[in-house]
Amino acid sequence: MKALLSDAAERAERYTSSIAGRRVAPLPEDVDRLRVLGGPLPENSSNPNSVLAMLDDFGSPATVASTGGRYFGFVTGGALPATLAANWLAGAWDQNAGLSIGSPVAVKIEEIASEWLCNIFGMPAGCGVGFVTGATMANFTALAAARHALLKRAGWNVEDSGLFGAPVLAVVVGAEVHVSVLKVLSLLGLGRARITRVPTDEKGRIKPEDLPAMDDRTIVCLQAGNVNTGNFDPATEICSAAHRAGAWVHVDGAFGLWAAAAPARSYLMNGFCDADSWATDCHKWLNVPYDCGVAFVRDAEFLRGAMMVSAAYLQTGNTREPANYSPEASRRARAVEVWAALRSLGRSGLAELVERNCRLAQRFAGGLRQSGYTVLNDVVLNQVMVSFGDAETTGRVIAEVQRDGTCWCGGTQWHGNTAMRISVSCWATTEEDVDMSLAAIARIARGVQASTGAT
Ligand SMILES: *Cc1c(COP(=O)(O)O)cnc(C)c1O
């Protein structure tokens, strides 16, 4: 065991220490070589050292270097050193975090991490918290609580009776709702097309004056952090209108909630604490390894109502049983890395991480404007959108940037424009990473423009 784990540590250290120097997207030939890992199911056993060596030799080169400092695709984040180390130890523990009898340590750490997260986001103490795989499942979990609460008030037990014949619920979302919320609405039987989409403004924020009439059978989904602009819906106004009507307000804050951690950005979160439920990711801005999302529900009773399990053999006592707060039963102890991240960063380290990423996003925007390109958004957080001209030119620049390998950025459509999307979410990103990426992007864009004859 000792030789095997030392070998794993050595290989992992080699991987992390070489990441800054390697290309971000793997070469197509390295992806091709993954074939070696396949073939027919082996008939005979092989020794764990050779299994690990194979995984490293063929797997490592085919990874996307998203834990390095120059991956700006989606909203990703890397893994802080303390969280990677904690992940290994928790892997050795191999705890089943679904029940307290299965893992007192996982359950206690989950409670501590929940308290710390609620404190960071300014949520009411005692709200219900569920640890899940990501923001998609966090949205699912929180909206299942919303469905439970509104139907219970209407005299309907949705967990027992399902949705056939149930009182009808209305769902209101912004025009730029994240696709994960739509998927979740489909999973919950609320329907992804049976919704009212409220128009958004030039920054991607819901226009409160366009909200439809709401009542106590309405769920309103707000966004803290638009995936394109990084902007936030006007929560204060919408929460008070929704609550006057008896509606439920849910917040998709996969990355945006973390603005609360940085004093200079926390104004963006104004009013969001008035909501009834929230979803966020820890594998994005908190920089823990995959996978970790968290659902919060103001009234824990509604979350338990939606998620409660009981069976004679599931021994439960007075402790908080994680399986009653999330869809899964058996699962890994994913709060361990959250605890390690917050324990190692502290409040000030977390604030610095968020603020530094935002500052680096502004550095990107400044550099791109200086090179003559159009930054399409007001960079309030960690998201930058840039256009290099028409859709075809911008599309070619994005494809070339991805092929070049210095950095990695994705594409998007924004209010009729094709844009390259830059998201700065990794603890490892430095000013040098941004400058190196800016130089590569400008070199590529000049090349594309020269070849198309554009100016
Ligand atoms: C990433 C993201 C999600 C989905 O999160 P997963 O962790 O991929 O499930 C939902 N909403 C927003 C705003 C996001 O950025």
GROMACS .gro file of N, CA, C and O in nm, residues 133-176:
model
  176
  133THR      N    1  -2.418   1.692  -0.611
  133THR     CA    2  -2.307   1.686  -0.707
  133THR      C    3  -2.271   1.819  -0.770
  133THR      O    4  -2.157   1.839  -0.811
  134GLY      N    5  -2.367   1.908  -0.787
  134GLY     CA    6  -2.337   2.035  -0.853
  134GLY      C    7  -2.458   2.125  -0.847
  134GLY      O    8  -2.559   2.092  -0.782
  135ALA      N    9  -2.450   2.238  -0.917
  135ALA     CA   10  -2.559   2.335  -0.910
  135ALA      C   11  -2.686   2.283  -0.977
  135ALA      O   12  -2.796   2.321  -0.940
  136THR      N   13  -2.671   2.194  -1.076
  136THR     CA   14  -2.791   2.137  -1.137
  136THR      C   15  -2.870   2.063  -1.030
  136THR      O   16  -2.991   2.087  -1.013
  137MET      N   17  -2.805   1.976  -0.957
  137MET     CA   18  -2.875   1.900  -0.853
  137MET      C   19  -2.912   1.989  -0.734
  137MET      O   20  -3.009   1.960  -0.664
  138ALA      N   21  -2.837   2.095  -0.712
  138ALA     CA   22  -2.873   2.189  -0.605
  138ALA      C   23  -3.002   2.262  -0.644
  138ALA      O   24  -3.091   2.281  -0.561
  139ASN      N   25  -3.011   2.302  -0.772
  139ASN     CA   26  -3.136   2.363  -0.818
  139ASN      C   27  -3.251   2.263  -0.805
  139ASN      O   28  -3.360   2.296  -0.762
  140PHE      N   29  -3.224   2.137  -0.840
  140PHE     CA   30  -3.326   2.033  -0.831
  140PHE      C   31  -3.376   2.019  -0.686
  140PHE      O   32  -3.496   2.017  -0.658
  141THR      N   33  -3.281   2.009  -0.595
  141THR     CA   34  -3.313   1.985  -0.455
  141THR      C   35  -3.393   2.102  -0.397
  141THR      O   36  -3.495   2.083  -0.330
  142ALA      N   37  -3.347   2.224  -0.426
  142ALA     CA   38  -3.415   2.343  -0.372
  142ALA      C   39  -3.554   2.359  -0.435
  142ALA      O   40  -3.650   2.393  -0.366
  143LEU      N   41  -3.564   2.331  -0.564
  143LEU     CA   42  -3.695   2.348  -0.629
  143LEU      C   43  -3.791   2.236  -0.591
  143LEU      O   44  -3.913   2.255  -0.593
  144ALA      N   45  -3.738   2.120  -0.553
  144ALA     CA   46  -3.825   2.015  -0.500
  144ALA      C   47  -3.884   2.061  -0.367
  144ALA      O   48  -4.001   2.035  -0.337
  145ALA      N   49  -3.805   2.134  -0.288
  145ALA     CA   50  -3.855   2.189  -0.162
  145ALA      C   51  -3.962   2.295  -0.189
  145ALA      O   52  -4.063   2.303  -0.118
  146ALA      N   53  -3.938   2.376  -0.293
  146ALA     CA   54  -4.037   2.479  -0.330
  146ALA      C   55  -4.168   2.413  -0.371
  146ALA      O   56  -4.277   2.454  -0.328
  147ARG      N   57  -4.159   2.309  -0.452
  147ARG     CA   58  -4.277   2.237  -0.499
  147ARG      C   59  -4.353   2.178  -0.380
  147ARG      O   60  -4.476   2.189  -0.369
  148HIS      N   61  -4.277   2.119  -0.289
  148HIS     CA   62  -4.337   2.062  -0.168
  148HIS      C   63  -4.412   2.169  -0.088
  148HIS      O   64  -4.526   2.151  -0.049
  149ALA      N   65  -4.344   2.283  -0.068
  149ALA     CA   66  -4.400   2.387   0.019
  149ALA      C   67  -4.528   2.447  -0.041
  149ALA      O   68  -4.629   2.460   0.029
  150LEU      N   69  -4.523   2.483  -0.167
  150LEU     CA   70  -4.640   2.550  -0.227
  150LEU      C   71  -4.758   2.455  -0.237
  150LEU      O   72  -4.873   2.495  -0.214
  151LEU      N   73  -4.731   2.329  -0.270
  151LEU     CA   74  -4.842   2.234  -0.282
  151LEU      C   75  -4.897   2.195  -0.143
  151LEU      O   76  -5.016   2.174  -0.127
  152LYS      N   77  -4.810   2.191  -0.045
  152LYS     CA   78  -4.856   2.161   0.091
  152LYS      C   79  -4.953   2.270   0.138
  152LYS      O   80  -5.058   2.242   0.194
  153ARG      N   81  -4.914   2.393   0.111
  153ARG     CA   82  -5.002   2.506   0.147
  153ARG      C   83  -5.136   2.496   0.076
  153ARG      O   84  -5.238   2.539   0.127
  154ALA      N   85  -5.133   2.439  -0.045
  154ALA     CA   86  -5.257   2.425  -0.121
  154ALA      C   87  -5.331   2.296  -0.083
  154ALA      O   88  -5.429   2.258  -0.148
  155GLY      N   89  -5.281   2.229   0.020
  155GLY     CA   90  -5.349   2.109   0.070
  155GLY      C   91  -5.317   1.982  -0.007
  155GLY      O   92  -5.392   1.886  -0.004
  156TRP      N   93  -5.203   1.981  -0.077
  156TRP     CA   94  -5.169   1.866  -0.162
  156TRP      C   95  -5.034   1.809  -0.120
  156TRP      O   96  -4.936   1.884  -0.107
  157ASN      N   97  -5.028   1.678  -0.100
  157ASN     CA   98  -4.902   1.614  -0.065
  157ASN      C   99  -4.840   1.556  -0.193
  157ASN      O  100  -4.879   1.448  -0.238
  158VAL      N  101  -4.748   1.631  -0.249
  158VAL     CA  102  -4.693   1.592  -0.380
  158VAL      C  103  -4.606   1.467  -0.370
  158VAL      O  104  -4.598   1.388  -0.463
  159GLU      N  105  -4.541   1.448  -0.256
  159GLU     CA  106  -4.456   1.330  -0.241
  159GLU      C  107  -4.543   1.203  -0.243
  159GLU      O  108  -4.504   1.102  -0.302
  160ASP      N  109  -4.659   1.209  -0.178
  160ASP     CA  110  -4.748   1.092  -0.178
  160ASP      C  111  -4.827   1.080  -0.308
  160ASP      O  112  -4.842   0.970  -0.362
  161SER      N  113  -4.879   1.190  -0.356
  161SER     CA  114  -4.981   1.184  -0.461
  161SER      C  115  -4.931   1.221  -0.599
  161SER      O  116  -5.006   1.210  -0.696
  162GLY      N  117  -4.810   1.268  -0.608
  162GLY     CA  118  -4.758   1.304  -0.739
  162GLY      C  119  -4.824   1.430  -0.793
  162GLY      O  120  -4.891   1.503  -0.718
  163LEU      N  121  -4.802   1.456  -0.919
  163LEU     CA  122  -4.852   1.581  -0.977
  163LEU      C  123  -4.984   1.564  -1.053
  163LEU      O  124  -5.048   1.663  -1.086
  164PHE      N  125  -5.023   1.438  -1.080
  164PHE     CA  126  -5.150   1.420  -1.154
  164PHE      C  127  -5.265   1.467  -1.067
  164PHE      O  128  -5.282   1.419  -0.955
  165GLY      N  129  -5.338   1.564  -1.117
  165GLY     CA  130  -5.452   1.616  -1.041
  165GLY      C  131  -5.416   1.719  -0.934
  165GLY      O  132  -5.503   1.765  -0.860
  166ALA      N  133  -5.288   1.753  -0.925
  166ALA     CA  134  -5.245   1.849  -0.823
  166ALA      C  135  -5.284   1.992  -0.862
  166ALA      O  136  -5.302   2.021  -0.980
  167PRO      N  137  -5.294   2.082  -0.764
  167PRO     CA  138  -5.311   2.224  -0.799
  167PRO      C  139  -5.196   2.268  -0.890
  167PRO      O  140  -5.083   2.218  -0.876
  168VAL      N  141  -5.226   2.359  -0.981
  168VAL     CA  142  -5.126   2.397  -1.081
  168VAL      C  143  -5.031   2.503  -1.026
  168VAL      O  144  -5.074   2.602  -0.967
  169LEU      N  145  -4.901   2.480  -1.042
  169LEU     CA  146  -4.802   2.579  -1.001
  169LEU      C  147  -4.752   2.654  -1.124
  169LEU      O  148  -4.739   2.596  -1.232
  170ALA      N  149  -4.723   2.783  -1.107
  170ALA     CA  150  -4.666   2.863  -1.216
  170ALA      C  151  -4.518   2.886  -1.187
  170ALA      O  152  -4.479   2.902  -1.071
  171VAL      N  153  -4.436   2.883  -1.291
  171VAL     CA  154  -4.293   2.907  -1.273
  171VAL      C  155  -4.252   3.027  -1.359
  171VAL      O  156  -4.283   3.033  -1.478
  172VAL      N  157  -4.182   3.120  -1.295
  172VAL     CA  158  -4.136   3.241  -1.364
  172VAL      C  159  -3.983   3.239  -1.365
  172VAL      O  160  -3.920   3.218  -1.261
  173VAL      N  161  -3.924   3.257  -1.482
  173VAL     CA  162  -3.778   3.263  -1.494
  173VAL      C  163  -3.739   3.384  -1.579
  173VAL      O  164  -3.824   3.440  -1.649
  174GLY      N  165  -3.613   3.420  -1.576
  174GLY     CA  166  -3.565   3.527  -1.662
  174GLY      C  167  -3.539   3.473  -1.802
  174GLY      O  168  -3.519   3.352  -1.819
  175ALA      N  169  -3.537   3.562  -1.899
  175ALA     CA  170  -3.513   3.520  -2.038
  175ALA      C  171  -3.378   3.450  -2.051
  175ALA      O  172  -3.357   3.369  -2.141
  176GLU      N  173  -3.284   3.481  -1.960
  176GLU     CA  174  -3.152   3.420  -1.970
  176GLU      C  175  -3.127   3.316  -1.862
  176GLU      O  176  -3.014   3.295  -1.817
   0.00000   0.00000   0.00000
